[in-house]
Amino acid sequence: MKNITHEGEKDPDAAMDKMIGLDSVKTQMKEIAARMVYDKNEWKKNHKGKFVPSEAMHMIFMGAPGTGKTTVARIMAGFLY
């Protein structure tokens, strides 16, 4: 499985800053990443062992060809990786 997956951007913040426009997308990505960090920190306070998210997060990247869907998905993968 590891051979067919992409681990995402090494520096997602820098990659996101390079994108032109998409301000609402950037804001939403930051909010999702911040929520995941918060959830993980809360888990560490209250539980032992491996982090298990309390809710599943599914994402759909929609738009016309050439609008940056794959780029945004890889940056988001970098935040979550």
PDB file of N, CA and C in Angstrom:
ATOM      1  N   MET A   1       0.828  -1.187   0.000  1.00  0.00           N
ATOM      2  CA  MET A   1       0.000   0.000   0.000  1.00  0.00           C
ATOM      3  C   MET A   1       0.872   1.250   0.000  1.00  0.00           C
ATOM      4  N   LYS A   2       1.994   1.197   0.726  1.00  0.00           N
ATOM      5  CA  LYS A   2       2.845   2.366   0.819  1.00  0.00           C
ATOM      6  C   LYS A   2       3.428   2.760  -0.546  1.00  0.00           C
ATOM      7  N   ASN A   3       3.588   1.788  -1.441  1.00  0.00           N
ATOM      8  CA  ASN A   3       4.134   2.076  -2.764  1.00  0.00           C
ATOM      9  C   ASN A   3       3.175   2.867  -3.631  1.00  0.00           C
ATOM     10  N   ILE A   4       1.866   2.772  -3.388  1.00  0.00           N
ATOM     11  CA  ILE A   4       0.908   3.453  -4.249  1.00  0.00           C
ATOM     12  C   ILE A   4       0.329   4.713  -3.623  1.00  0.00           C
ATOM     13  N   THR A   5       0.711   5.011  -2.404  1.00  0.00           N
ATOM     14  CA  THR A   5       0.201   6.223  -1.753  1.00  0.00           C
ATOM     15  C   THR A   5       1.250   7.320  -1.782  1.00  0.00           C
ATOM     16  N   HIS A   6       0.783   8.537  -1.649  1.00  0.00           N
ATOM     17  CA  HIS A   6       1.655   9.703  -1.645  1.00  0.00           C
ATOM     18  C   HIS A   6       1.613  10.280  -0.240  1.00  0.00           C
ATOM     19  N   GLU A   7       2.762  10.482   0.375  1.00  0.00           N
ATOM     20  CA  GLU A   7       2.774  10.949   1.764  1.00  0.00           C
ATOM     21  C   GLU A   7       2.463  12.426   1.893  1.00  0.00           C
ATOM     22  N   GLY A   8       2.401  13.152   0.821  1.00  0.00           N
ATOM     23  CA  GLY A   8       2.062  14.565   0.876  1.00  0.00           C
ATOM     24  C   GLY A   8       3.294  15.444   0.857  1.00  0.00           C
ATOM     25  N   GLU A   9       3.054  16.724   0.934  1.00  0.00           N
ATOM     26  CA  GLU A   9       4.133  17.709   0.911  1.00  0.00           C
ATOM     27  C   GLU A   9       4.958  17.634   2.192  1.00  0.00           C
ATOM     28  N   LYS A  10       6.269  17.816   2.068  1.00  0.00           N
ATOM     29  CA  LYS A  10       7.158  17.818   3.234  1.00  0.00           C
ATOM     30  C   LYS A  10       6.917  19.056   4.100  1.00  0.00           C
ATOM     31  N   ASP A  11       6.652  20.193   3.456  1.00  0.00           N
ATOM     32  CA  ASP A  11       6.377  21.439   4.167  1.00  0.00           C
ATOM     33  C   ASP A  11       5.049  22.006   3.650  1.00  0.00           C
ATOM     34  N   PRO A  12       3.925  21.517   4.200  1.00  0.00           N
ATOM     35  CA  PRO A  12       2.629  21.926   3.674  1.00  0.00           C
ATOM     36  C   PRO A  12       2.342  23.415   3.823  1.00  0.00           C
ATOM     37  N   ASP A  13       2.846  24.050   4.882  1.00  0.00           N
ATOM     38  CA  ASP A  13       2.619  25.491   5.045  1.00  0.00           C
ATOM     39  C   ASP A  13       3.253  26.283   3.904  1.00  0.00           C
ATOM     40  N   ALA A  14       4.484  25.953   3.563  1.00  0.00           N
ATOM     41  CA  ALA A  14       5.175  26.645   2.479  1.00  0.00           C
ATOM     42  C   ALA A  14       4.502  26.373   1.135  1.00  0.00           C
ATOM     43  N   ALA A  15       4.083  25.129   0.923  1.00  0.00           N
ATOM     44  CA  ALA A  15       3.415  24.781  -0.335  1.00  0.00           C
ATOM     45  C   ALA A  15       2.090  25.514  -0.461  1.00  0.00           C
ATOM     46  N   MET A  16       1.386  25.653   0.654  1.00  0.00           N
ATOM     47  CA  MET A  16       0.111  26.366   0.631  1.00  0.00           C
ATOM     48  C   MET A  16       0.322  27.852   0.355  1.00  0.00           C
ATOM     49  N   ASP A  17       1.373  28.420   0.918  1.00  0.00           N
ATOM     50  CA  ASP A  17       1.657  29.840   0.702  1.00  0.00           C
ATOM     51  C   ASP A  17       2.028  30.138  -0.747  1.00  0.00           C
ATOM     52  N   LYS A  18       2.561  29.147  -1.457  1.00  0.00           N
ATOM     53  CA  LYS A  18       2.933  29.338  -2.857  1.00  0.00           C
ATOM     54  C   LYS A  18       1.721  29.392  -3.781  1.00  0.00           C
ATOM     55  N   MET A  19       0.600  28.829  -3.331  1.00  0.00           N
ATOM     56  CA  MET A  19      -0.604  28.828  -4.166  1.00  0.00           C
ATOM     57  C   MET A  19      -1.152  30.244  -4.294  1.00  0.00           C
ATOM     58  N   ILE A  20      -1.556  30.573  -5.491  1.00  0.00           N
ATOM     59  CA  ILE A  20      -2.123  31.898  -5.756  1.00  0.00           C
ATOM     60  C   ILE A  20      -3.635  31.797  -5.635  1.00  0.00           C
ATOM     61  N   GLY A  21      -4.221  32.737  -4.909  1.00  0.00           N
ATOM     62  CA  GLY A  21      -5.670  32.732  -4.732  1.00  0.00           C
ATOM     63  C   GLY A  21      -6.099  31.646  -3.762  1.00  0.00           C
ATOM     64  N   LEU A  22      -7.290  31.120  -3.974  1.00  0.00           N
ATOM     65  CA  LEU A  22      -7.857  30.043  -3.158  1.00  0.00           C
ATOM     66  C   LEU A  22      -7.845  30.367  -1.663  1.00  0.00           C
ATOM     67  N   ASP A  23      -8.121  31.621  -1.322  1.00  0.00           N
ATOM     68  CA  ASP A  23      -8.055  32.034   0.086  1.00  0.00           C
ATOM     69  C   ASP A  23      -9.010  31.239   0.975  1.00  0.00           C
ATOM     70  N   SER A  24     -10.223  30.984   0.494  1.00  0.00           N
ATOM     71  CA  SER A  24     -11.173  30.229   1.321  1.00  0.00           C
ATOM     72  C   SER A  24     -10.708  28.783   1.505  1.00  0.00           C
ATOM     73  N   VAL A  25     -10.073  28.217   0.487  1.00  0.00           N
ATOM     74  CA  VAL A  25      -9.546  26.856   0.579  1.00  0.00           C
ATOM     75  C   VAL A  25      -8.399  26.814   1.585  1.00  0.00           C
ATOM     76  N   LYS A  26      -7.522  27.790   1.527  1.00  0.00           N
ATOM     77  CA  LYS A  26      -6.392  27.848   2.462  1.00  0.00           C
ATOM     78  C   LYS A  26      -6.887  27.960   3.899  1.00  0.00           C
ATOM     79  N   THR A  27      -7.890  28.796   4.116  1.00  0.00           N
ATOM     80  CA  THR A  27      -8.444  28.970   5.457  1.00  0.00           C
ATOM     81  C   THR A  27      -9.042  27.664   5.961  1.00  0.00           C
ATOM     82  N   GLN A  28      -9.798  26.996   5.098  1.00  0.00           N
ATOM     83  CA  GLN A  28     -10.415  25.745   5.499  1.00  0.00           C
ATOM     84  C   GLN A  28      -9.376  24.664   5.790  1.00  0.00           C
ATOM     85  N   MET A  29      -8.323  24.616   4.991  1.00  0.00           N
ATOM     86  CA  MET A  29      -7.254  23.644   5.229  1.00  0.00           C
ATOM     87  C   MET A  29      -6.586  23.893   6.575  1.00  0.00           C
ATOM     88  N   LYS A  30      -6.337  25.151   6.898  1.00  0.00           N
ATOM     89  CA  LYS A  30      -5.722  25.479   8.189  1.00  0.00           C
ATOM     90  C   LYS A  30      -6.637  25.081   9.342  1.00  0.00           C
ATOM     91  N   GLU A  31      -7.944  25.307   9.179  1.00  0.00           N
ATOM     92  CA  GLU A  31      -8.893  24.946  10.227  1.00  0.00           C
ATOM     93  C   GLU A  31      -8.940  23.438  10.447  1.00  0.00           C
ATOM     94  N   ILE A  32      -8.938  22.662   9.368  1.00  0.00           N
ATOM     95  CA  ILE A  32      -8.976  21.205   9.481  1.00  0.00           C
ATOM     96  C   ILE A  32      -7.705  20.701  10.158  1.00  0.00           C
ATOM     97  N   ALA A  33      -6.560  21.222   9.741  1.00  0.00           N
ATOM     98  CA  ALA A  33      -5.284  20.801  10.329  1.00  0.00           C
ATOM     99  C   ALA A  33      -5.224  21.166  11.814  1.00  0.00           C
ATOM    100  N   ALA A  34      -5.695  22.367  12.156  1.00  0.00           N
ATOM    101  CA  ALA A  34      -5.694  22.795  13.553  1.00  0.00           C
ATOM    102  C   ALA A  34      -6.615  21.907  14.395  1.00  0.00           C
ATOM    103  N   ARG A  35      -7.747  21.524  13.830  1.00  0.00           N
ATOM    104  CA  ARG A  35      -8.681  20.652  14.545  1.00  0.00           C
ATOM    105  C   ARG A  35      -8.054  19.287  14.826  1.00  0.00           C
ATOM    106  N   MET A  36      -7.336  18.764  13.840  1.00  0.00           N
ATOM    107  CA  MET A  36      -6.677  17.474  14.029  1.00  0.00           C
ATOM    108  C   MET A  36      -5.599  17.555  15.116  1.00  0.00           C
ATOM    109  N   VAL A  37      -4.830  18.626  15.132  1.00  0.00           N
ATOM    110  CA  VAL A  37      -3.804  18.811  16.165  1.00  0.00           C
ATOM    111  C   VAL A  37      -4.463  18.904  17.536  1.00  0.00           C
ATOM    112  N   TYR A  38      -5.549  19.681  17.632  1.00  0.00           N
ATOM    113  CA  TYR A  38      -6.272  19.823  18.893  1.00  0.00           C
ATOM    114  C   TYR A  38      -6.788  18.469  19.373  1.00  0.00           C
ATOM    115  N   ASP A  39      -7.442  17.724  18.464  1.00  0.00           N
ATOM    116  CA  ASP A  39      -7.981  16.411  18.834  1.00  0.00           C
ATOM    117  C   ASP A  39      -6.880  15.471  19.316  1.00  0.00           C
ATOM    118  N   LYS A  40      -5.738  15.499  18.637  1.00  0.00           N
ATOM    119  CA  LYS A  40      -4.629  14.620  19.025  1.00  0.00           C
ATOM    120  C   LYS A  40      -4.083  15.001  20.403  1.00  0.00           C
ATOM    121  N   ASN A  41      -3.956  16.309  20.668  1.00  0.00           N
ATOM    122  CA  ASN A  41      -3.471  16.759  21.969  1.00  0.00           C
ATOM    123  C   ASN A  41      -4.452  16.396  23.087  1.00  0.00           C
ATOM    124  N   GLU A  42      -5.747  16.535  22.819  1.00  0.00           N
ATOM    125  CA  GLU A  42      -6.757  16.161  23.811  1.00  0.00           C
ATOM    126  C   GLU A  42      -6.714  14.659  24.079  1.00  0.00           C
ATOM    127  N   TRP A  43      -6.493  13.872  23.038  1.00  0.00           N
ATOM    128  CA  TRP A  43      -6.389  12.424  23.195  1.00  0.00           C
ATOM    129  C   TRP A  43      -5.229  12.084  24.126  1.00  0.00           C
ATOM    130  N   LYS A  44      -4.077  12.742  23.899  1.00  0.00           N
ATOM    131  CA  LYS A  44      -2.895  12.458  24.719  1.00  0.00           C
ATOM    132  C   LYS A  44      -3.134  12.787  26.184  1.00  0.00           C
ATOM    133  N   LYS A  45      -3.933  13.823  26.460  1.00  0.00           N
ATOM    134  CA  LYS A  45      -4.227  14.201  27.839  1.00  0.00           C
ATOM    135  C   LYS A  45      -5.090  13.157  28.541  1.00  0.00           C
ATOM    136  N   ASN A  46      -6.025  12.568  27.792  1.00  0.00           N
ATOM    137  CA  ASN A  46      -7.044  11.730  28.417  1.00  0.00           C
ATOM    138  C   ASN A  46      -6.894  10.230  28.184  1.00  0.00           C
ATOM    139  N   HIS A  47      -6.024   9.820  27.255  1.00  0.00           N
ATOM    140  CA  HIS A  47      -5.917   8.411  26.912  1.00  0.00           C
ATOM    141  C   HIS A  47      -4.457   8.004  26.786  1.00  0.00           C
ATOM    142  N   LYS A  48      -4.253   6.725  26.769  1.00  0.00           N
ATOM    143  CA  LYS A  48      -2.925   6.188  26.505  1.00  0.00           C
ATOM    144  C   LYS A  48      -2.997   5.381  25.214  1.00  0.00           C
ATOM    145  N   GLY A  49      -1.887   5.250  24.566  1.00  0.00           N
ATOM    146  CA  GLY A  49      -1.848   4.448  23.346  1.00  0.00           C
ATOM    147  C   GLY A  49      -1.989   5.283  22.086  1.00  0.00           C
ATOM    148  N   LYS A  50      -2.265   4.586  21.014  1.00  0.00           N
ATOM    149  CA  LYS A  50      -2.336   5.211  19.692  1.00  0.00           C
ATOM    150  C   LYS A  50      -3.552   6.124  19.572  1.00  0.00           C
ATOM    151  N   PHE A  51      -3.362   7.264  18.922  1.00  0.00           N
ATOM    152  CA  PHE A  51      -4.437   8.233  18.703  1.00  0.00           C
ATOM    153  C   PHE A  51      -5.509   7.656  17.794  1.00  0.00           C
ATOM    154  N   VAL A  52      -6.758   7.752  18.226  1.00  0.00           N
ATOM    155  CA  VAL A  52      -7.902   7.325  17.428  1.00  0.00           C
ATOM    156  C   VAL A  52      -8.839   8.522  17.294  1.00  0.00           C
ATOM    157  N   PRO A  53      -8.978   9.090  16.093  1.00  0.00           N
ATOM    158  CA  PRO A  53      -9.853  10.258  15.929  1.00  0.00           C
ATOM    159  C   PRO A  53     -11.289   9.943  16.346  1.00  0.00           C
ATOM    160  N   SER A  54     -11.969  10.928  16.894  1.00  0.00           N
ATOM    161  CA  SER A  54     -13.335  10.722  17.356  1.00  0.00           C
ATOM    162  C   SER A  54     -14.334  10.733  16.205  1.00  0.00           C
ATOM    163  N   GLU A  55     -13.957  11.298  15.084  1.00  0.00           N
ATOM    164  CA  GLU A  55     -14.863  11.345  13.936  1.00  0.00           C
ATOM    165  C   GLU A  55     -14.073  11.113  12.649  1.00  0.00           C
ATOM    166  N   ALA A  56     -14.736  10.533  11.671  1.00  0.00           N
ATOM    167  CA  ALA A  56     -14.106  10.303  10.375  1.00  0.00           C
ATOM    168  C   ALA A  56     -14.246  11.567   9.530  1.00  0.00           C
ATOM    169  N   MET A  57     -13.204  11.887   8.805  1.00  0.00           N
ATOM    170  CA  MET A  57     -13.241  13.075   7.952  1.00  0.00           C
ATOM    171  C   MET A  57     -13.027  12.642   6.508  1.00  0.00           C
ATOM    172  N   HIS A  58     -14.049  12.792   5.720  1.00  0.00           N
ATOM    173  CA  HIS A  58     -13.967  12.475   4.305  1.00  0.00           C
ATOM    174  C   HIS A  58     -13.900  13.780   3.537  1.00  0.00           C
ATOM    175  N   MET A  59     -13.125  13.813   2.477  1.00  0.00           N
ATOM    176  CA  MET A  59     -12.968  15.037   1.699  1.00  0.00           C
ATOM    177  C   MET A  59     -13.233  14.758   0.234  1.00  0.00           C
ATOM    178  N   ILE A  60     -13.887  15.709  -0.406  1.00  0.00           N
ATOM    179  CA  ILE A  60     -14.134  15.646  -1.836  1.00  0.00           C
ATOM    180  C   ILE A  60     -13.552  16.910  -2.444  1.00  0.00           C
ATOM    181  N   PHE A  61     -12.682  16.737  -3.416  1.00  0.00           N
ATOM    182  CA  PHE A  61     -12.059  17.872  -4.098  1.00  0.00           C
ATOM    183  C   PHE A  61     -12.724  18.003  -5.453  1.00  0.00           C
ATOM    184  N   MET A  62     -13.540  19.058  -5.603  1.00  0.00           N
ATOM    185  CA  MET A  62     -14.321  19.247  -6.822  1.00  0.00           C
ATOM    186  C   MET A  62     -13.881  20.508  -7.547  1.00  0.00           C
ATOM    187  N   GLY A  63     -14.003  20.473  -8.851  1.00  0.00           N
ATOM    188  CA  GLY A  63     -13.696  21.642  -9.652  1.00  0.00           C
ATOM    189  C   GLY A  63     -13.332  21.250 -11.064  1.00  0.00           C
ATOM    190  N   ALA A  64     -13.236  22.255 -11.887  1.00  0.00           N
ATOM    191  CA  ALA A  64     -12.885  22.035 -13.286  1.00  0.00           C
ATOM    192  C   ALA A  64     -11.432  21.563 -13.395  1.00  0.00           C
ATOM    193  N   PRO A  65     -11.073  20.938 -14.519  1.00  0.00           N
ATOM    194  CA  PRO A  65      -9.687  20.518 -14.711  1.00  0.00           C
ATOM    195  C   PRO A  65      -8.723  21.706 -14.616  1.00  0.00           C
ATOM    196  N   GLY A  66      -7.594  21.471 -13.970  1.00  0.00           N
ATOM    197  CA  GLY A  66      -6.572  22.502 -13.873  1.00  0.00           C
ATOM    198  C   GLY A  66      -6.770  23.521 -12.768  1.00  0.00           C
ATOM    199  N   THR A  67      -7.683  23.251 -11.830  1.00  0.00           N
ATOM    200  CA  THR A  67      -7.935  24.216 -10.760  1.00  0.00           C
ATOM    201  C   THR A  67      -7.138  23.943  -9.498  1.00  0.00           C
ATOM    202  N   GLY A  68      -6.327  22.879  -9.487  1.00  0.00           N
ATOM    203  CA  GLY A  68      -5.452  22.631  -8.347  1.00  0.00           C
ATOM    204  C   GLY A  68      -5.959  21.611  -7.353  1.00  0.00           C
ATOM    205  N   LYS A  69      -6.902  20.785  -7.740  1.00  0.00           N
ATOM    206  CA  LYS A  69      -7.462  19.800  -6.806  1.00  0.00           C
ATOM    207  C   LYS A  69      -6.400  18.828  -6.290  1.00  0.00           C
ATOM    208  N   THR A  70      -5.589  18.292  -7.182  1.00  0.00           N
ATOM    209  CA  THR A  70      -4.559  17.336  -6.764  1.00  0.00           C
ATOM    210  C   THR A  70      -3.507  18.023  -5.904  1.00  0.00           C
ATOM    211  N   THR A  71      -3.138  19.234  -6.265  1.00  0.00           N
ATOM    212  CA  THR A  71      -2.154  19.991  -5.474  1.00  0.00           C
ATOM    213  C   THR A  71      -2.682  20.224  -4.064  1.00  0.00           C
ATOM    214  N   VAL A  72      -3.927  20.649  -3.949  1.00  0.00           N
ATOM    215  CA  VAL A  72      -4.531  20.892  -2.637  1.00  0.00           C
ATOM    216  C   VAL A  72      -4.621  19.586  -1.846  1.00  0.00           C
ATOM    217  N   ALA A  73      -4.978  18.489  -2.503  1.00  0.00           N
ATOM    218  CA  ALA A  73      -5.073  17.200  -1.816  1.00  0.00           C
ATOM    219  C   ALA A  73      -3.710  16.762  -1.278  1.00  0.00           C
ATOM    220  N   ARG A  74      -2.658  16.969  -2.051  1.00  0.00           N
ATOM    221  CA  ARG A  74      -1.317  16.588  -1.589  1.00  0.00           C
ATOM    222  C   ARG A  74      -0.849  17.466  -0.430  1.00  0.00           C
ATOM    223  N   ILE A  75      -1.183  18.738  -0.477  1.00  0.00           N
ATOM    224  CA  ILE A  75      -0.829  19.622   0.636  1.00  0.00           C
ATOM    225  C   ILE A  75      -1.590  19.199   1.889  1.00  0.00           C
ATOM    226  N   MET A  76      -2.869  18.884   1.742  1.00  0.00           N
ATOM    227  CA  MET A  76      -3.673  18.436   2.889  1.00  0.00           C
ATOM    228  C   MET A  76      -3.117  17.140   3.441  1.00  0.00           C
ATOM    229  N   ALA A  77      -2.666  16.247   2.572  1.00  0.00           N
ATOM    230  CA  ALA A  77      -2.049  15.001   3.025  1.00  0.00           C
ATOM    231  C   ALA A  77      -0.798  15.296   3.830  1.00  0.00           C
ATOM    232  N   GLY A  78      -0.048  16.334   3.439  1.00  0.00           N
ATOM    233  CA  GLY A  78       1.135  16.733   4.192  1.00  0.00           C
ATOM    234  C   GLY A  78       0.789  17.190   5.595  1.00  0.00           C
ATOM    235  N   PHE A  79      -0.313  17.926   5.745  1.00  0.00           N
ATOM    236  CA  PHE A  79      -0.759  18.350   7.076  1.00  0.00           C
ATOM    237  C   PHE A  79      -1.153  17.147   7.927  1.00  0.00           C
ATOM    238  N   LEU A  80      -1.849  16.214   7.332  1.00  0.00           N
ATOM    239  CA  LEU A  80      -2.387  15.087   8.090  1.00  0.00           C
ATOM    240  C   LEU A  80      -1.380  13.962   8.292  1.00  0.00           C
ATOM    241  N   TYR A  81      -0.340  13.912   7.474  1.00  0.00           N
ATOM    242  CA  TYR A  81       0.652  12.849   7.567  1.00  0.00           C
ATOM    243  C   TYR A  81       1.450  13.028   8.808  1.00  0.00           C
TER     244      TYR A  81
END
